[in-house]
Amino acid sequence: MSDVVLKIENLGISFGGLKAVSDLNLEIKKKQLYGLVGPNGAGKTTVFNMITGVYQPTTGAFYLDGENLTGKSQEAINHKGIARTFQNIRLFSNMSVIRNVLVGLHHNKEFKCNPFSSMFRLPSFFKSEAKMRKRAKEILRIVGLEEDRNHLACNLPYGKQRKLEIARALATSPKLLLLDEPAAGMNPHETAELMDIIRFIRDEFDMTILLIEHDMKFVSGLCDEITVLSFGTVLAQGDTKTALNDPEVIRAYIGG
């Protein structure tokens, strides 16, 4: 059995004749920490939007564990095992921290409770709710938010809101976790802490992670391999150190 979790073949998308991403090919293996990097406007978030069903690709296909998910809805792709965070934080701001995670757990088959049990508050309903809260606390403990579980999400500092987004994505039990600029806006201490959390998630959950990030120290400290995009096309691909030292990549970042 192949250990490739995500396979992307000739993926591309055009908007009104403008090619935003063109002929993207990559493979990400189980438990790999993989980086998708490039200057602003390179097409990184567009790639995330295609493989989560926000955009429908114009060309190519992508596969999760060998299953073609191209063209499926956002909900169907999430149920198949792809979860993401967003560049711009999208939490349920007026709900508690733990409630945000419980929303994610409701997508999980393990915690499904039949409508009859829920309507009449049967013992099976309370058993399922208790099990969900226990799991939510475990996930919050992993990202360092268990003590904040009863706070409103909107009252968390920015760095903690970023961690809560990761916790909510984890609650859906994904096979592939997509992190869109997870360290954006964090101070050096928070960034170092986040790196440890991401490594722990990879090891503890056997998780495969694809991340977008502008902080190259963060990327080189975490990612085994990267793909570098510029204007929607691949500039370099492979071992992180080698790709970041490619002359074409350096030119794309600093000009000239």
mmCIF file of C-alpha atoms in Angstrom:
data_model
loop_
_atom_site.group_PDB
_atom_site.id
_atom_site.type_symbol
_atom_site.label_atom_id
_atom_site.label_comp_id
_atom_site.label_asym_id
_atom_site.label_seq_id
_atom_site.Cartn_x
_atom_site.Cartn_y
_atom_site.Cartn_z
ATOM 1 C CA MET A 1 0.000 0.000 0.000
ATOM 2 C CA SER A 2 1.295 3.467 -0.959
ATOM 3 C CA ASP A 3 2.342 5.827 1.829
ATOM 4 C CA VAL A 4 1.394 8.862 -0.289
ATOM 5 C CA VAL A 5 -1.403 10.764 1.476
ATOM 6 C CA LEU A 6 -1.841 13.675 -0.957
ATOM 7 C CA LYS A 7 -1.061 13.497 -4.656
ATOM 8 C CA ILE A 8 -1.552 16.523 -6.903
ATOM 9 C CA GLU A 9 -1.336 16.099 -10.683
ATOM 10 C CA ASN A 10 -1.135 19.019 -13.146
ATOM 11 C CA LEU A 11 -3.442 21.103 -10.941
ATOM 12 C CA GLY A 12 -4.332 24.521 -12.247
ATOM 13 C CA ILE A 13 -6.977 27.231 -12.159
ATOM 14 C CA SER A 14 -7.718 30.309 -14.238
ATOM 15 C CA PHE A 15 -9.824 33.343 -13.392
ATOM 16 C CA GLY A 16 -11.077 35.190 -16.458
ATOM 17 C CA GLY A 17 -8.195 33.922 -18.578
ATOM 18 C CA LEU A 18 -5.565 34.680 -15.919
ATOM 19 C CA LYS A 19 -3.721 31.554 -14.764
ATOM 20 C CA ALA A 20 -3.528 31.777 -10.963
ATOM 21 C CA VAL A 21 -1.935 28.320 -10.613
ATOM 22 C CA SER A 22 -0.523 26.236 -13.450
ATOM 23 C CA ASP A 23 0.554 22.566 -13.714
ATOM 24 C CA LEU A 24 1.216 21.928 -10.030
ATOM 25 C CA ASN A 25 2.513 18.451 -9.211
ATOM 26 C CA LEU A 26 3.486 17.191 -5.766
ATOM 27 C CA GLU A 27 3.283 14.208 -3.450
ATOM 28 C CA ILE A 28 3.122 14.306 0.339
ATOM 29 C CA LYS A 29 3.774 11.153 2.339
ATOM 30 C CA LYS A 30 2.273 9.993 5.624
ATOM 31 C CA LYS A 31 3.527 11.957 8.683
ATOM 32 C CA GLN A 32 5.396 14.394 6.468
ATOM 33 C CA LEU A 33 5.648 18.089 7.326
ATOM 34 C CA TYR A 34 5.537 19.757 3.908
ATOM 35 C CA GLY A 35 5.822 23.462 3.125
ATOM 36 C CA LEU A 36 4.210 25.488 0.330
ATOM 37 C CA VAL A 37 6.052 28.791 0.118
ATOM 38 C CA GLY A 38 6.536 31.767 -2.162
ATOM 39 C CA PRO A 39 6.148 35.558 -2.355
ATOM 40 C CA ASN A 40 2.773 37.260 -1.878
ATOM 41 C CA GLY A 41 0.450 36.485 -4.776
ATOM 42 C CA ALA A 42 2.286 33.283 -5.681
ATOM 43 C CA GLY A 43 -0.895 31.196 -5.559
ATOM 44 C CA LYS A 44 -0.374 29.342 -2.273
ATOM 45 C CA THR A 45 -3.786 29.978 -0.699
ATOM 46 C CA THR A 46 -5.388 29.334 -4.110
ATOM 47 C CA VAL A 47 -3.902 25.822 -3.952
ATOM 48 C CA PHE A 48 -5.422 25.336 -0.490
ATOM 49 C CA ASN A 49 -8.770 26.579 -1.810
ATOM 50 C CA MET A 50 -8.681 24.033 -4.644
ATOM 51 C CA ILE A 51 -7.868 21.034 -2.466
ATOM 52 C CA THR A 52 -10.568 21.969 0.074
ATOM 53 C CA GLY A 53 -13.316 22.507 -2.516
ATOM 54 C CA VAL A 54 -13.594 26.306 -2.229
ATOM 55 C CA TYR A 55 -12.477 26.579 -5.880
ATOM 56 C CA GLN A 56 -12.957 23.976 -8.597
ATOM 57 C CA PRO A 57 -9.706 23.386 -10.537
ATOM 58 C CA THR A 58 -9.668 24.234 -14.228
ATOM 59 C CA THR A 59 -7.157 21.477 -14.955
ATOM 60 C CA GLY A 60 -5.639 18.471 -13.205
ATOM 61 C CA ALA A 61 -6.678 16.428 -10.184
ATOM 62 C CA PHE A 62 -5.811 15.702 -6.559
ATOM 63 C CA TYR A 63 -6.051 12.478 -4.572
ATOM 64 C CA LEU A 64 -6.278 11.700 -0.860
ATOM 65 C CA ASP A 65 -5.084 8.167 -0.070
ATOM 66 C CA GLY A 66 -5.536 7.358 -3.743
ATOM 67 C CA GLU A 67 -9.133 8.626 -3.952
ATOM 68 C CA ASN A 68 -9.843 11.368 -6.476
ATOM 69 C CA LEU A 69 -11.522 14.254 -4.621
ATOM 70 C CA THR A 70 -11.430 16.746 -7.500
ATOM 71 C CA GLY A 71 -14.752 18.523 -7.901
ATOM 72 C CA LYS A 72 -16.217 17.410 -4.581
ATOM 73 C CA SER A 73 -17.838 19.891 -2.169
ATOM 74 C CA GLN A 74 -16.075 21.448 0.823
ATOM 75 C CA GLU A 75 -18.135 19.318 3.202
ATOM 76 C CA ALA A 76 -17.446 16.087 1.306
ATOM 77 C CA ILE A 77 -13.698 16.797 1.220
ATOM 78 C CA ASN A 78 -13.688 17.540 4.947
ATOM 79 C CA HIS A 79 -15.511 14.276 5.671
ATOM 80 C CA LYS A 80 -12.959 12.408 3.557
ATOM 81 C CA GLY A 81 -10.196 13.730 5.792
ATOM 82 C CA ILE A 82 -8.847 17.170 4.805
ATOM 83 C CA ALA A 83 -9.104 19.970 7.393
ATOM 84 C CA ARG A 84 -7.660 23.478 7.285
ATOM 85 C CA THR A 85 -7.032 26.700 9.110
ATOM 86 C CA PHE A 86 -7.288 30.095 7.438
ATOM 87 C CA GLN A 87 -4.943 33.002 6.787
ATOM 88 C CA ASN A 88 -7.632 35.251 8.288
ATOM 89 C CA ILE A 89 -8.845 33.648 11.518
ATOM 90 C CA ARG A 90 -12.393 32.248 11.255
ATOM 91 C CA LEU A 91 -13.595 31.267 14.703
ATOM 92 C CA PHE A 92 -17.053 31.324 16.246
ATOM 93 C CA SER A 93 -16.083 34.455 18.148
ATOM 94 C CA ASN A 94 -19.020 34.616 20.553
ATOM 95 C CA MET A 95 -18.802 30.964 21.531
ATOM 96 C CA SER A 96 -16.519 29.567 24.217
ATOM 97 C CA VAL A 97 -13.175 28.011 23.335
ATOM 98 C CA ILE A 98 -14.410 24.499 24.110
ATOM 99 C CA ARG A 99 -17.603 25.038 22.090
ATOM 100 C CA ASN A 100 -15.488 25.896 19.039
ATOM 101 C CA VAL A 101 -13.777 22.509 19.371
ATOM 102 C CA LEU A 102 -17.072 20.699 20.021
ATOM 103 C CA VAL A 103 -18.365 22.039 16.682
ATOM 104 C CA GLY A 104 -15.486 20.219 14.992
ATOM 105 C CA LEU A 105 -16.165 17.025 16.941
ATOM 106 C CA HIS A 106 -19.785 16.957 15.738
ATOM 107 C CA HIS A 107 -18.370 16.082 12.275
ATOM 108 C CA ASN A 108 -16.712 13.004 13.766
ATOM 109 C CA LYS A 109 -18.560 9.688 13.287
ATOM 110 C CA GLU A 110 -17.332 8.534 16.687
ATOM 111 C CA PHE A 111 -19.580 11.093 18.417
ATOM 112 C CA LYS A 112 -22.704 10.822 16.277
ATOM 113 C CA CYS A 113 -25.879 10.559 18.352
ATOM 114 C CA ASN A 114 -29.254 9.737 16.770
ATOM 115 C CA PRO A 115 -31.888 12.533 16.697
ATOM 116 C CA PHE A 116 -34.331 10.567 18.881
ATOM 117 C CA SER A 117 -31.738 10.275 21.670
ATOM 118 C CA SER A 118 -30.932 13.993 21.403
ATOM 119 C CA MET A 119 -34.561 15.122 21.330
ATOM 120 C CA PHE A 120 -35.580 13.197 24.433
ATOM 121 C CA ARG A 121 -32.258 13.595 26.273
ATOM 122 C CA LEU A 122 -31.792 9.865 26.706
ATOM 123 C CA PRO A 123 -28.784 8.475 28.651
ATOM 124 C CA SER A 124 -26.959 7.779 25.362
ATOM 125 C CA PHE A 125 -27.110 11.515 24.564
ATOM 126 C CA PHE A 126 -25.454 12.522 27.857
ATOM 127 C CA LYS A 127 -22.884 9.737 27.466
ATOM 128 C CA SER A 128 -21.970 11.030 24.005
ATOM 129 C CA GLU A 129 -21.802 14.655 25.253
ATOM 130 C CA ALA A 130 -19.501 13.681 28.137
ATOM 131 C CA LYS A 131 -17.258 11.752 25.756
ATOM 132 C CA MET A 132 -17.082 14.745 23.402
ATOM 133 C CA ARG A 133 -16.195 17.196 26.177
ATOM 134 C CA LYS A 134 -13.441 14.878 27.382
ATOM 135 C CA ARG A 135 -12.008 14.673 23.863
ATOM 136 C CA ALA A 136 -12.302 18.445 23.390
ATOM 137 C CA LYS A 137 -10.310 19.026 26.594
ATOM 138 C CA GLU A 138 -7.616 16.606 25.412
ATOM 139 C CA ILE A 139 -7.252 18.502 22.136
ATOM 140 C CA LEU A 140 -7.158 21.861 23.933
ATOM 141 C CA ARG A 141 -4.476 20.502 26.265
ATOM 142 C CA ILE A 142 -2.310 19.661 23.235
ATOM 143 C CA VAL A 143 -2.394 23.263 21.983
ATOM 144 C CA GLY A 144 -2.090 24.744 25.489
ATOM 145 C CA LEU A 145 -5.643 26.081 25.764
ATOM 146 C CA GLU A 146 -7.298 23.790 28.332
ATOM 147 C CA GLU A 147 -7.252 26.507 31.019
ATOM 148 C CA ASP A 148 -8.932 28.914 28.571
ATOM 149 C CA ARG A 149 -11.701 26.499 27.604
ATOM 150 C CA ASN A 150 -14.561 28.535 29.121
ATOM 151 C CA HIS A 151 -13.397 31.902 27.764
ATOM 152 C CA LEU A 152 -15.045 33.436 24.715
ATOM 153 C CA ALA A 153 -12.954 32.879 21.589
ATOM 154 C CA CYS A 154 -13.037 36.621 20.817
ATOM 155 C CA ASN A 155 -11.351 37.391 24.165
ATOM 156 C CA LEU A 156 -8.287 35.261 23.449
ATOM 157 C CA PRO A 157 -5.041 36.963 22.430
ATOM 158 C CA TYR A 158 -4.219 36.649 18.728
ATOM 159 C CA GLY A 159 -1.665 33.854 19.172
ATOM 160 C CA LYS A 160 -4.128 31.740 21.149
ATOM 161 C CA GLN A 161 -6.820 32.283 18.520
ATOM 162 C CA ARG A 162 -4.419 30.799 15.967
ATOM 163 C CA LYS A 163 -3.968 27.744 18.209
ATOM 164 C CA LEU A 164 -7.737 27.409 18.645
ATOM 165 C CA GLU A 165 -8.179 27.242 14.876
ATOM 166 C CA ILE A 166 -5.714 24.359 14.798
ATOM 167 C CA ALA A 167 -7.571 22.624 17.662
ATOM 168 C CA ARG A 168 -10.912 22.951 15.858
ATOM 169 C CA ALA A 169 -9.421 21.500 12.660
ATOM 170 C CA LEU A 170 -7.919 18.603 14.639
ATOM 171 C CA ALA A 171 -11.334 17.833 16.116
ATOM 172 C CA THR A 172 -12.529 16.593 12.707
ATOM 173 C CA SER A 173 -9.871 13.812 12.849
ATOM 174 C CA PRO A 174 -8.285 14.648 9.490
ATOM 175 C CA LYS A 175 -5.780 12.570 7.553
ATOM 176 C CA LEU A 176 -4.283 15.771 6.141
ATOM 177 C CA LEU A 177 -4.063 19.067 8.057
ATOM 178 C CA LEU A 178 -3.613 22.287 6.052
ATOM 179 C CA LEU A 179 -2.213 25.246 7.977
ATOM 180 C CA ASP A 180 -2.411 28.630 6.228
ATOM 181 C CA GLU A 181 0.233 30.926 7.778
ATOM 182 C CA PRO A 182 -0.151 29.485 11.305
ATOM 183 C CA ALA A 183 2.626 31.681 12.749
ATOM 184 C CA ALA A 184 1.398 34.968 11.263
ATOM 185 C CA GLY A 185 1.354 37.739 13.873
ATOM 186 C CA MET A 186 3.068 35.657 16.559
ATOM 187 C CA ASN A 187 6.084 36.796 18.564
ATOM 188 C CA PRO A 188 9.283 34.661 18.579
ATOM 189 C CA HIS A 189 8.313 32.854 21.807
ATOM 190 C CA GLU A 190 4.846 31.985 20.467
ATOM 191 C CA THR A 191 6.358 30.868 17.156
ATOM 192 C CA ALA A 192 8.826 28.509 18.867
ATOM 193 C CA GLU A 193 5.994 27.104 20.992
ATOM 194 C CA LEU A 194 3.852 26.591 17.902
ATOM 195 C CA MET A 195 6.651 24.663 16.181
ATOM 196 C CA ASP A 196 6.737 22.264 19.135
ATOM 197 C CA ILE A 197 2.943 21.886 19.016
ATOM 198 C CA ILE A 198 2.963 21.101 15.276
ATOM 199 C CA ARG A 199 5.699 18.492 15.719
ATOM 200 C CA PHE A 200 3.740 16.943 18.605
ATOM 201 C CA ILE A 201 0.558 16.805 16.490
ATOM 202 C CA ARG A 202 2.472 15.116 13.669
ATOM 203 C CA ASP A 203 3.918 12.495 16.033
ATOM 204 C CA GLU A 204 0.958 11.975 18.378
ATOM 205 C CA PHE A 205 -1.731 11.762 15.666
ATOM 206 C CA ASP A 206 0.431 10.285 12.863
ATOM 207 C CA MET A 207 -0.660 13.444 11.088
ATOM 208 C CA THR A 208 0.359 14.599 7.622
ATOM 209 C CA ILE A 209 0.698 18.392 7.511
ATOM 210 C CA LEU A 210 0.926 20.837 4.618
ATOM 211 C CA LEU A 211 1.605 24.432 5.616
ATOM 212 C CA ILE A 212 1.903 27.850 4.039
ATOM 213 C CA GLU A 213 4.243 30.223 5.813
ATOM 214 C CA HIS A 214 6.283 33.371 5.087
ATOM 215 C CA ASP A 215 8.642 32.908 8.032
ATOM 216 C CA MET A 216 11.504 30.979 6.411
ATOM 217 C CA LYS A 217 13.089 30.172 9.771
ATOM 218 C CA PHE A 218 9.799 28.549 10.761
ATOM 219 C CA VAL A 219 9.656 26.622 7.468
ATOM 220 C CA SER A 220 13.280 25.437 7.536
ATOM 221 C CA GLY A 221 12.919 24.392 11.185
ATOM 222 C CA LEU A 222 9.810 22.293 10.515
ATOM 223 C CA CYS A 223 9.478 21.104 6.932
ATOM 224 C CA ASP A 224 11.165 18.069 5.408
ATOM 225 C CA GLU A 225 10.394 19.208 1.871
ATOM 226 C CA ILE A 226 8.889 22.256 0.211
ATOM 227 C CA THR A 227 7.437 23.488 -3.047
ATOM 228 C CA VAL A 228 8.216 27.107 -3.942
ATOM 229 C CA LEU A 229 5.647 28.928 -6.085
ATOM 230 C CA SER A 230 5.998 32.186 -7.985
ATOM 231 C CA PHE A 231 3.130 33.608 -10.058
ATOM 232 C CA GLY A 232 1.362 30.262 -9.842
ATOM 233 C CA THR A 233 4.188 28.114 -11.203
ATOM 234 C CA VAL A 234 6.751 25.909 -9.459
ATOM 235 C CA LEU A 235 10.176 27.536 -9.032
ATOM 236 C CA ALA A 236 11.775 24.808 -6.927
ATOM 237 C CA GLN A 237 10.773 21.603 -5.194
ATOM 238 C CA GLY A 238 12.330 19.050 -2.869
ATOM 239 C CA ASP A 239 14.636 19.183 0.156
ATOM 240 C CA THR A 240 13.935 22.384 2.113
ATOM 241 C CA LYS A 241 17.509 23.673 2.440
ATOM 242 C CA THR A 242 18.346 23.016 -1.217
ATOM 243 C CA ALA A 243 15.140 24.595 -2.515
ATOM 244 C CA LEU A 244 15.513 27.738 -0.377
ATOM 245 C CA ASN A 245 19.063 28.218 -1.657
ATOM 246 C CA ASP A 246 18.060 27.916 -5.309
ATOM 247 C CA PRO A 247 19.123 31.136 -7.124
ATOM 248 C CA GLU A 248 15.704 31.464 -8.780
ATOM 249 C CA VAL A 249 14.000 31.279 -5.361
ATOM 250 C CA ILE A 250 16.324 33.906 -3.903
ATOM 251 C CA ARG A 251 15.618 36.204 -6.862
ATOM 252 C CA ALA A 252 11.850 35.737 -6.445
ATOM 253 C CA TYR A 253 12.062 36.792 -2.798
ATOM 254 C CA ILE A 254 14.533 39.671 -2.969
ATOM 255 C CA GLY A 255 14.192 40.832 -6.583
ATOM 256 C CA GLY A 256 16.823 41.287 -9.216
#
